[in-house]
PDB file of N, CA and C in Angstrom:
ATOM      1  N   UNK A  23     105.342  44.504  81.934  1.00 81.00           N
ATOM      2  CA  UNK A  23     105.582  44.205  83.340  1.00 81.00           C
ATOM      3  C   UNK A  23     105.944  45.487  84.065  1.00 81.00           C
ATOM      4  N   UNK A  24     105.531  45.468  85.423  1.00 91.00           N
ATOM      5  CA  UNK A  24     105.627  46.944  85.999  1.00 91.00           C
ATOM      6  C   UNK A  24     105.789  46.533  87.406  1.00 91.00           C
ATOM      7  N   UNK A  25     106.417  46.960  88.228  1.00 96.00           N
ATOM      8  CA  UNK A  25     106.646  47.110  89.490  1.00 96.00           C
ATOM      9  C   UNK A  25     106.359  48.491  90.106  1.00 96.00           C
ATOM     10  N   UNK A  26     105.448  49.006  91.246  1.00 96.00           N
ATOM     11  CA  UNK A  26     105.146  50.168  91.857  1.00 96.00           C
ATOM     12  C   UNK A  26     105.336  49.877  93.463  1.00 96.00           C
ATOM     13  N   UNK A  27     105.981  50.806  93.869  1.00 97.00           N
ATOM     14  CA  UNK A  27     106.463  51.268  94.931  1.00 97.00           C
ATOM     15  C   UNK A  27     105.383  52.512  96.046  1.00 97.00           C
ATOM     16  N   UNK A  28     105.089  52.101  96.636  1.00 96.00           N
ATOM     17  CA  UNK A  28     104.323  53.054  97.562  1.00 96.00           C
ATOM     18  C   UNK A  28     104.963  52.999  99.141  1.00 96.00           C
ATOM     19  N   UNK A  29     105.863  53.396  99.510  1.00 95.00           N
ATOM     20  CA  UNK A  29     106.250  53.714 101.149  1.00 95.00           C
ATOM     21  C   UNK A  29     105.042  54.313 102.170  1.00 95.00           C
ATOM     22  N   UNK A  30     105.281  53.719 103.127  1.00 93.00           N
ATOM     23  CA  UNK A  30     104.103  54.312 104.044  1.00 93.00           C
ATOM     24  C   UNK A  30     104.991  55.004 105.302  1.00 93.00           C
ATOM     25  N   UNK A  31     104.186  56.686 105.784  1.00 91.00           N
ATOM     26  CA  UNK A  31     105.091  57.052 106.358  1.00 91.00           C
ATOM     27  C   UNK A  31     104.764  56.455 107.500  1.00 91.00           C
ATOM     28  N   UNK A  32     103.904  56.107 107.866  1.00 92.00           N
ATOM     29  CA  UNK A  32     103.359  55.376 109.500  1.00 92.00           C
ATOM     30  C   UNK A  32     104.500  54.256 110.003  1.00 92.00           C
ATOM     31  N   UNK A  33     104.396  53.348 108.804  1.00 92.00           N
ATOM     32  CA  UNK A  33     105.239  52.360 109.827  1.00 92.00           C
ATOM     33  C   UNK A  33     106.297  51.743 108.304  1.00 92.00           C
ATOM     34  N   UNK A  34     107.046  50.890 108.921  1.00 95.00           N
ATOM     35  CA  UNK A  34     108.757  50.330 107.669  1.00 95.00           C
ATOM     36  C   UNK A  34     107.608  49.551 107.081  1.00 95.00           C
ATOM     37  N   UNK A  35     106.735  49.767 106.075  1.00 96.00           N
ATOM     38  CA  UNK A  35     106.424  48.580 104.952  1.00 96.00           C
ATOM     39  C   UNK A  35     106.171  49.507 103.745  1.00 96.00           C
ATOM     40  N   UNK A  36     106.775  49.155 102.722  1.00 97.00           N
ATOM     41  CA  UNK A  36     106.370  49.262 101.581  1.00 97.00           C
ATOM     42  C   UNK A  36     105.209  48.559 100.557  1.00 97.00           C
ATOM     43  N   UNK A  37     104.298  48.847  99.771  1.00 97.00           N
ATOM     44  CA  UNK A  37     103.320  48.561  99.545  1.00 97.00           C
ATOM     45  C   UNK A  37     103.593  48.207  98.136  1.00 97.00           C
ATOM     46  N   UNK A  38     104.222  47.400  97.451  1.00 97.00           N
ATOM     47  CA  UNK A  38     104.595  46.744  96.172  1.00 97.00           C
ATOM     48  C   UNK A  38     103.749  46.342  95.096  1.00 97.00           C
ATOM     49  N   UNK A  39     103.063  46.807  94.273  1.00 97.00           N
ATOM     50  CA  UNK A  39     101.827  46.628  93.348  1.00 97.00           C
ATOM     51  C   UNK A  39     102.890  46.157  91.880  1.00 97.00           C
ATOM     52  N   UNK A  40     102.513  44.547  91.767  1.00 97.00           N
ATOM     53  CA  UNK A  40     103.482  43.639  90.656  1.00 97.00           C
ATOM     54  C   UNK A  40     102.017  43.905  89.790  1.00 97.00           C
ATOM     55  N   UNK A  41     102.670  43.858  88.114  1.00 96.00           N
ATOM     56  CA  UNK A  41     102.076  43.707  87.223  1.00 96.00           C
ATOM     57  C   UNK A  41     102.331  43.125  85.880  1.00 96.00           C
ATOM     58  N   UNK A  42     101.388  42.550  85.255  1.00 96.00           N
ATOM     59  CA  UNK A  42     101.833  41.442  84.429  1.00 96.00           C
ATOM     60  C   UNK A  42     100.769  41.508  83.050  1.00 96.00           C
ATOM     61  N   UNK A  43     101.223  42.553  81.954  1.00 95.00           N
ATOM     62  CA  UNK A  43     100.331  41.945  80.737  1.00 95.00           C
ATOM     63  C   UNK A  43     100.118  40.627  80.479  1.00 95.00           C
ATOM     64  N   UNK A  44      98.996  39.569  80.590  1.00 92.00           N
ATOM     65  CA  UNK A  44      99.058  38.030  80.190  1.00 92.00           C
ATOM     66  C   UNK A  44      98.002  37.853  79.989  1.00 92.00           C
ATOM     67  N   UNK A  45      97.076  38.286  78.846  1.00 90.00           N
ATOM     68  CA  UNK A  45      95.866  38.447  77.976  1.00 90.00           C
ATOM     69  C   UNK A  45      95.500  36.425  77.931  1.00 90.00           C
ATOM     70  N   UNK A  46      96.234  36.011  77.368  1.00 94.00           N
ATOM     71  CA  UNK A  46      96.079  34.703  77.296  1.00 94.00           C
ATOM     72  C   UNK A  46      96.156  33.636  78.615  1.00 94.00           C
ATOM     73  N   UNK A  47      96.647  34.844  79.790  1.00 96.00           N
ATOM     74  CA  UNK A  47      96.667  33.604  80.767  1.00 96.00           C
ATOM     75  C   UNK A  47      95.610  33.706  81.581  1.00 96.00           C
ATOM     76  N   UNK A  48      95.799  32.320  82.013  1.00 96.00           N
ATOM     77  CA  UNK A  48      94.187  31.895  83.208  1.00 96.00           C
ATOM     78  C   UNK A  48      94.105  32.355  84.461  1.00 96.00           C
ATOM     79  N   UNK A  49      95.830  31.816  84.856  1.00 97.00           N
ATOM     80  CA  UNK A  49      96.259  32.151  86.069  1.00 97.00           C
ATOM     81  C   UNK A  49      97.604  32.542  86.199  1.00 97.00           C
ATOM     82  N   UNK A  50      97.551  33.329  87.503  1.00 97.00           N
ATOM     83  CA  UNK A  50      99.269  33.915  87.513  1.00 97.00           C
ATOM     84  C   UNK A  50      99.197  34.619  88.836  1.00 97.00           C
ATOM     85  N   UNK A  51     100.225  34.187  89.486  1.00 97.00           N
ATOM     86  CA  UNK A  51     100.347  34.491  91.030  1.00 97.00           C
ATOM     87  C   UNK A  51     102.267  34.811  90.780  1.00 97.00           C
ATOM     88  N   UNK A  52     102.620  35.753  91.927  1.00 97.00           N
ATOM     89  CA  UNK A  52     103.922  36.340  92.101  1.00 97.00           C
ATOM     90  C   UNK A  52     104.160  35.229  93.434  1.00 97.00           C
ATOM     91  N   UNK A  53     105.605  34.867  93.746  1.00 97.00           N
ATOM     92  CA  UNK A  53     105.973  34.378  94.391  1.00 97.00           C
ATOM     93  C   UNK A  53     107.178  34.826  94.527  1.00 97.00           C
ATOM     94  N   UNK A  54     107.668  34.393  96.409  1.00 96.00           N
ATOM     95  CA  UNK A  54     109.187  34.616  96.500  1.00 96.00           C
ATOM     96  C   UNK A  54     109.431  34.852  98.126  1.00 96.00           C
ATOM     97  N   UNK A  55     111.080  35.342  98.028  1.00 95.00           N
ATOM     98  CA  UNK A  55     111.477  35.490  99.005  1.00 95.00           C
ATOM     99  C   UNK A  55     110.326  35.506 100.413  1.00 95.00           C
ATOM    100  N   UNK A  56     109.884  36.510 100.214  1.00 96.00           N
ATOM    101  CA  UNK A  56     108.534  36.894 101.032  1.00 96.00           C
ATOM    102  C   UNK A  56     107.212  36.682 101.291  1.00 96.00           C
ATOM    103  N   UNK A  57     107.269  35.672 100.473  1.00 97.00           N
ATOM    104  CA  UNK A  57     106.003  34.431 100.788  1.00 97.00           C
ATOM    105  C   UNK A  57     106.105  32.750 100.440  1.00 97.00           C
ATOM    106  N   UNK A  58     107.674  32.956 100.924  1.00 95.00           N
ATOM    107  CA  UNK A  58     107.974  31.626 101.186  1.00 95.00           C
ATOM    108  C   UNK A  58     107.657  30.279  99.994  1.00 95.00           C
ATOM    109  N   UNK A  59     107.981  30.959  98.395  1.00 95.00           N
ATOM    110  CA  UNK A  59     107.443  30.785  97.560  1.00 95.00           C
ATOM    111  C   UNK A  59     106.026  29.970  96.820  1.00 95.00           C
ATOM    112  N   UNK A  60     105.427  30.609  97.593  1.00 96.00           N
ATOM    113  CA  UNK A  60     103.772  29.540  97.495  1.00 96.00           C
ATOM    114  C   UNK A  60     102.807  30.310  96.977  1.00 96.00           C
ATOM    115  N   UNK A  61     102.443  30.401  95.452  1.00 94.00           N
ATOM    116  CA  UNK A  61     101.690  30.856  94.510  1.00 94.00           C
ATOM    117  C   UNK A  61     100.300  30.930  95.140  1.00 94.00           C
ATOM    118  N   UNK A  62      99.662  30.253  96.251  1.00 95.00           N
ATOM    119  CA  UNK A  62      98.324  30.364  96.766  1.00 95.00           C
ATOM    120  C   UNK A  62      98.504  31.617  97.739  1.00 95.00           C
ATOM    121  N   UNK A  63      99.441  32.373  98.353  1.00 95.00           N
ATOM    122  CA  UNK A  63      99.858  33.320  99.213  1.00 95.00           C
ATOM    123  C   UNK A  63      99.764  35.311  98.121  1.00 95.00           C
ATOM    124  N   UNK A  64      99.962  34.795  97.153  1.00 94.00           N
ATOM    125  CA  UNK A  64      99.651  36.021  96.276  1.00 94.00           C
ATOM    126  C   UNK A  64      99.407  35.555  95.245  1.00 94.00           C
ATOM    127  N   UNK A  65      98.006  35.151  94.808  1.00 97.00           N
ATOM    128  CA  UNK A  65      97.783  35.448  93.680  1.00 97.00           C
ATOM    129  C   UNK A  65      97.366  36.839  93.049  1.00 97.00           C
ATOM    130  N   UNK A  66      97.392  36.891  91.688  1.00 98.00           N
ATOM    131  CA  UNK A  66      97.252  38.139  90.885  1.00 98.00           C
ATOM    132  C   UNK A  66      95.836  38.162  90.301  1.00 98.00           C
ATOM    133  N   UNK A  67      95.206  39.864  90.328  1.00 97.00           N
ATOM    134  CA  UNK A  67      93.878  39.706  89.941  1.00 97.00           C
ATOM    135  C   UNK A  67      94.283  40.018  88.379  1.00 97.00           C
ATOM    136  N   UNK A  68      92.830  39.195  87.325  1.00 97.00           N
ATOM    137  CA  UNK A  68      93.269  39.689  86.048  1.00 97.00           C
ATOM    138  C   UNK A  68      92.293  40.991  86.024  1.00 97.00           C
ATOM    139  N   UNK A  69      92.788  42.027  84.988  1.00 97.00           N
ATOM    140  CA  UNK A  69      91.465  43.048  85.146  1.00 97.00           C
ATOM    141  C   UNK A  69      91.027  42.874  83.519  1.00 97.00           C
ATOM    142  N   UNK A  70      90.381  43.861  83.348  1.00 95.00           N
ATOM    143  CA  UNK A  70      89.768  44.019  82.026  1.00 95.00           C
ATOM    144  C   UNK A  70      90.496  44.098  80.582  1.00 95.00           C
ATOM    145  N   UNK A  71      91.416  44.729  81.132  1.00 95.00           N
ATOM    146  CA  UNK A  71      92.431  45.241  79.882  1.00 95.00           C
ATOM    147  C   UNK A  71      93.419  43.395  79.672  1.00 95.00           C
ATOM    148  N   UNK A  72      93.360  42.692  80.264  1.00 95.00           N
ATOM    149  CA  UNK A  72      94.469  41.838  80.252  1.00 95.00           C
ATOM    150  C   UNK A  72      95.512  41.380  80.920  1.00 95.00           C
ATOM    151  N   UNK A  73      95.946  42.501  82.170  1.00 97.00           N
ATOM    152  CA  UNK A  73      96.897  42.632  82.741  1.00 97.00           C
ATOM    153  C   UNK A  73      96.138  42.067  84.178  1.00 97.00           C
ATOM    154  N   UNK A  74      97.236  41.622  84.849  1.00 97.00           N
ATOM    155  CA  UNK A  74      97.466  40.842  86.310  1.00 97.00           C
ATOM    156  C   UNK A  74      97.753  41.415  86.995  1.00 97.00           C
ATOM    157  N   UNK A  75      97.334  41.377  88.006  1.00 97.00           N
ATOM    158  CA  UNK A  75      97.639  42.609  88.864  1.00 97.00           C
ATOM    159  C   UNK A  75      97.861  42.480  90.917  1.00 97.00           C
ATOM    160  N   UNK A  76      98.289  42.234  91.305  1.00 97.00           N
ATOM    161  CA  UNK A  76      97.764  42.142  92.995  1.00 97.00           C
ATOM    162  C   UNK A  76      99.415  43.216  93.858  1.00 97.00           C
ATOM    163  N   UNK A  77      98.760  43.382  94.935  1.00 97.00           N
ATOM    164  CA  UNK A  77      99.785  44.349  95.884  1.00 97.00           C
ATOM    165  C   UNK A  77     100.122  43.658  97.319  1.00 97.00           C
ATOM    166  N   UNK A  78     101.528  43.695  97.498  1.00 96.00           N
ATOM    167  CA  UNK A  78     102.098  43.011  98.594  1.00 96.00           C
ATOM    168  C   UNK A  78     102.868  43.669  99.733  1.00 96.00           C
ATOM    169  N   UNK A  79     102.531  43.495 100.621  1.00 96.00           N
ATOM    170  CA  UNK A  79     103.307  44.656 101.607  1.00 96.00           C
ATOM    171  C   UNK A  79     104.676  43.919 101.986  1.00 96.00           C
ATOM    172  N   UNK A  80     105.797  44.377 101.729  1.00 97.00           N
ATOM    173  CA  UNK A  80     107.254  44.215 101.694  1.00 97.00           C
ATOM    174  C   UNK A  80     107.880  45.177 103.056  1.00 97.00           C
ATOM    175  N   UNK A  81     108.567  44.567 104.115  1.00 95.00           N
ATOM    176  CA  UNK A  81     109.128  45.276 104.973  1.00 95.00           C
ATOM    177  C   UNK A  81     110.296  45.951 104.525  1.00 95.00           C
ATOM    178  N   UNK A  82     110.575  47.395 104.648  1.00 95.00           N
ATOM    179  CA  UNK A  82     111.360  48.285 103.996  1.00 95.00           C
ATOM    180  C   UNK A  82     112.489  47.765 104.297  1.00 95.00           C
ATOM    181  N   UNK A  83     113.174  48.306 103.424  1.00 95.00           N
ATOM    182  CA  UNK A  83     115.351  47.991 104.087  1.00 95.00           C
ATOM    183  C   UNK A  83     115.305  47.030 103.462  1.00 95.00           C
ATOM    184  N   UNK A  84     114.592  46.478 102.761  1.00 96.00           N
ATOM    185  CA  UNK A  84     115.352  45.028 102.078  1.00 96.00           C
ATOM    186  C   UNK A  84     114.714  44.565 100.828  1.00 96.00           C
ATOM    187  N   UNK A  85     116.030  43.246 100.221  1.00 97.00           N
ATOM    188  CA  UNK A  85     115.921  42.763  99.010  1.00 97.00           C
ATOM    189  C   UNK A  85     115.053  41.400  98.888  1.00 97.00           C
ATOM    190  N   UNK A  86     114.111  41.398  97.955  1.00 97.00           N
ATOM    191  CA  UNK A  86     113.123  40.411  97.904  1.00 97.00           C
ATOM    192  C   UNK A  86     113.575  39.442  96.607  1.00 97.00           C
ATOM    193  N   UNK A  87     113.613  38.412  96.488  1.00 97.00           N
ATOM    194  CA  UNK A  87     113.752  37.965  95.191  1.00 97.00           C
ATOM    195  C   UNK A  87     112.166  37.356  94.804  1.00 97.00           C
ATOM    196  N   UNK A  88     112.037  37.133  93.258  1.00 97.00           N
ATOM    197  CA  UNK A  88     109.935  37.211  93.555  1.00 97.00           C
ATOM    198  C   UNK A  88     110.476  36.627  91.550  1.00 97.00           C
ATOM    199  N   UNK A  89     109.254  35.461  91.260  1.00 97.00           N
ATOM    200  CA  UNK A  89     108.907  35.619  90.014  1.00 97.00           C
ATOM    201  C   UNK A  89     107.673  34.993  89.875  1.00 97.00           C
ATOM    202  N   UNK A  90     106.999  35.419  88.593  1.00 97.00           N
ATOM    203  CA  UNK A  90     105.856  35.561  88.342  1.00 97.00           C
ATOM    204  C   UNK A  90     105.629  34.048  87.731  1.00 97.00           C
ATOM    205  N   UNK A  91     104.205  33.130  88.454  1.00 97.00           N
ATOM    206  CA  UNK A  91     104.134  31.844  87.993  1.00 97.00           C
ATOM    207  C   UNK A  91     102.815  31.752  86.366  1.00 97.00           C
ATOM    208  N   UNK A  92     103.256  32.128  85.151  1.00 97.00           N
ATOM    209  CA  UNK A  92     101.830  32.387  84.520  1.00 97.00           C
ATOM    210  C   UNK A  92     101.709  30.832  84.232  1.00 97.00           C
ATOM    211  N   UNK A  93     100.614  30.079  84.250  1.00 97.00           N
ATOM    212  CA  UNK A  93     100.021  29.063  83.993  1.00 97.00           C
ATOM    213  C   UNK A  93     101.186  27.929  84.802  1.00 97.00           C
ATOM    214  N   UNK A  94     101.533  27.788  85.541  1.00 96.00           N
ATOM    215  CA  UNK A  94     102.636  26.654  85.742  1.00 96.00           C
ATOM    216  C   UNK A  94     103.674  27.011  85.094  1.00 96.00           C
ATOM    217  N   UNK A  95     104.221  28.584  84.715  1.00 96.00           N
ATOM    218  CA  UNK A  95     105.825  28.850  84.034  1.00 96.00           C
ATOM    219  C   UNK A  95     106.185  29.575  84.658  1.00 96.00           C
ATOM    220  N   UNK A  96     107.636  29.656  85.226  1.00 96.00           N
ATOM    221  CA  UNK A  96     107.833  30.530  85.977  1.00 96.00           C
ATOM    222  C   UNK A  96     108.741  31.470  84.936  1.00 96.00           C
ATOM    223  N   UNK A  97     108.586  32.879  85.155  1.00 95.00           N
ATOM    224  CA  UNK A  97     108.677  33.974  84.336  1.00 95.00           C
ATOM    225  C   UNK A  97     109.219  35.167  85.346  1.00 95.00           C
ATOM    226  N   UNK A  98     110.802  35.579  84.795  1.00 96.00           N
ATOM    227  CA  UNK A  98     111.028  37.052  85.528  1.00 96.00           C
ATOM    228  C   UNK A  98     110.134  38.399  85.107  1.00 96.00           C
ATOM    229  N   UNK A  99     110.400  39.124  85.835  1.00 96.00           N
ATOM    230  CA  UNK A  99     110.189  40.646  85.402  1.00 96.00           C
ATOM    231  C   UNK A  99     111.435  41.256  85.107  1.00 96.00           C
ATOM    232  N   UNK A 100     110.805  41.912  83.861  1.00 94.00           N
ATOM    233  CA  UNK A 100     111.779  42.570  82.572  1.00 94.00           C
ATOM    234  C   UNK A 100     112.371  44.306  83.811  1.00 94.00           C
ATOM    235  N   UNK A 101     111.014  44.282  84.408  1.00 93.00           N
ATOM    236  CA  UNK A 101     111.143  45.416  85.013  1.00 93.00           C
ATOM    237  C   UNK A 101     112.047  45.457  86.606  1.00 93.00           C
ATOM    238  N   UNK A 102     112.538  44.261  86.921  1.00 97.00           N
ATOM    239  CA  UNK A 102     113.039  43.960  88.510  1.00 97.00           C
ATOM    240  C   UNK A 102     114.054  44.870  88.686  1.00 97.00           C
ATOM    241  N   UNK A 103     114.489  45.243  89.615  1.00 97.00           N
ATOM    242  CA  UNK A 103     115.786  46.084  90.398  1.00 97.00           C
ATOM    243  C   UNK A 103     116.880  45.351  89.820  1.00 97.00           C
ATOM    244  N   UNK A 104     116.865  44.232  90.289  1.00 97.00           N
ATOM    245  CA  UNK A 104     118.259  43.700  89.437  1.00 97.00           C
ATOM    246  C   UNK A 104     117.908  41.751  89.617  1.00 97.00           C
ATOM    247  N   UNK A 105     118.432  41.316  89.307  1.00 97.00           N
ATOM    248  CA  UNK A 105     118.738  39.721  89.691  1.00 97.00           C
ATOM    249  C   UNK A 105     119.579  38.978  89.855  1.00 97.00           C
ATOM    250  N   UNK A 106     119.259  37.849  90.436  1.00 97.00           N
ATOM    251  CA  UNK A 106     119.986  37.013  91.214  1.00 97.00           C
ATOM    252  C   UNK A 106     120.137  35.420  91.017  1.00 97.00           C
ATOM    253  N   UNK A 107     121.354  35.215  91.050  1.00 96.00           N
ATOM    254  CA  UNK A 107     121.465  33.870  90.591  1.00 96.00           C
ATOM    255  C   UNK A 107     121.236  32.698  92.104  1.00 96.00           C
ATOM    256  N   UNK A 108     120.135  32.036  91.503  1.00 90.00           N
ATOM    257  CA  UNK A 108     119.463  30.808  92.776  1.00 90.00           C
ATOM    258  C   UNK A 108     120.067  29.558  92.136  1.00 90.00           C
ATOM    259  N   UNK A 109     120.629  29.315  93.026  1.00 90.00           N
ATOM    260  CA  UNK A 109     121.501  27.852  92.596  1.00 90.00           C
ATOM    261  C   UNK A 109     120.539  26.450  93.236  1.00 90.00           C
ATOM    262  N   UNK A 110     119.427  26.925  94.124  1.00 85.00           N
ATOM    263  CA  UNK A 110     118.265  25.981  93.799  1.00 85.00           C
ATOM    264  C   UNK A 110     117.666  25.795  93.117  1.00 85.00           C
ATOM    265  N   UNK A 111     117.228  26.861  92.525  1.00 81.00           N
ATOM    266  CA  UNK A 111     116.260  26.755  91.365  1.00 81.00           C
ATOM    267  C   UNK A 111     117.680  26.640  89.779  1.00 81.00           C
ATOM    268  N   UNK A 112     118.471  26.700  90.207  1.00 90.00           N
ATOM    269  CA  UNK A 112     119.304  26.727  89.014  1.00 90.00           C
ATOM    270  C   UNK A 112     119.015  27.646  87.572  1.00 90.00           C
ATOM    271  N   UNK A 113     118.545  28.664  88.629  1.00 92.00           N
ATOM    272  CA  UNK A 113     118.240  30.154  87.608  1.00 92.00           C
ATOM    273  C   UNK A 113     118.347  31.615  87.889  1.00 92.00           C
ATOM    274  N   UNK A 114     118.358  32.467  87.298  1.00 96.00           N
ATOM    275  CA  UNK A 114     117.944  33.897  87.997  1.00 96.00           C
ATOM    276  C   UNK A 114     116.616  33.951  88.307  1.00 96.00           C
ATOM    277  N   UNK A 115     116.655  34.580  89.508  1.00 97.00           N
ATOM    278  CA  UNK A 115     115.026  35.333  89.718  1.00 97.00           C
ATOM    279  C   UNK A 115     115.250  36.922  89.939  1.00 97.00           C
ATOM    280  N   UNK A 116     114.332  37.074  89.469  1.00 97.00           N
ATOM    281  CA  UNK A 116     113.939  38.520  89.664  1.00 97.00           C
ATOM    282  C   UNK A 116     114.114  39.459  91.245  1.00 97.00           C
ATOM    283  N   UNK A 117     114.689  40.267  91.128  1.00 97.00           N
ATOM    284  CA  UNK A 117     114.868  41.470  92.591  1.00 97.00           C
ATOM    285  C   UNK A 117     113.943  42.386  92.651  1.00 97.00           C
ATOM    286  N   UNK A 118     114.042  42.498  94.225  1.00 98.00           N
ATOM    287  CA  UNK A 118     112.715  44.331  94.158  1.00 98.00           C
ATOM    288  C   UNK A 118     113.312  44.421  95.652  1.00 98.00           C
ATOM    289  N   UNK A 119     113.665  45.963  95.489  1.00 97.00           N
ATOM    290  CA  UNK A 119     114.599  46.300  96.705  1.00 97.00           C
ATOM    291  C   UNK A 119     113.497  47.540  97.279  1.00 97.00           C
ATOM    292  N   UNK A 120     112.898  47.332  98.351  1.00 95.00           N
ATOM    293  CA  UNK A 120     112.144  48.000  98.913  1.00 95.00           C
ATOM    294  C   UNK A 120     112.946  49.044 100.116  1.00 95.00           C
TER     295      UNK A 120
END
């Protein structure tokens, strides 16, 4: 799992490229804070090697909470900024502080 960071000097968005080894999975979309958690809003491309892949533009200055849906499971990143306890979901999710 990998999280990449790209700042743009033009304008406050950061350009967030989530990644996900999941050789065995079909499907897998990132969700969260910032897309109002709805797996059809970012899904992830698979590429060749196995890994999942898609890029999200995140408005700078702030904390996103986001986890990765592989097949209908929802799954943190090993790699997140830090996490956070959701007392809706009655779990941690994953952070990315842009």
């Amino acid at each position: 799992m990998a999280i990449k960071k790209q700042f743009l000097k033009s304008k406050p968005v950061c350009k967030v490229t989530f990644s996900l080894p999941a050789e065995d999975a079909k499907k897998v979309s990132v969700v969260g804070s910032f897309n109002e958690w709805n797996a059809k809003k970012a899904p992830l491309k698979k590429l060749k090697n196995g890994t999942f892949k898609g890029t999200v533009d995140l408005e700078a200055g702030s904390s996103y909470e986001f986890k990765y849906i592989v097949d209908g499971v929802y799954v943190n990143d090993d790699a997140a900024d830090a996490y956070a306890w959701n007392d809706f979901a009655g779990a941690e999710n994953s952070v990315v502080s842009v």
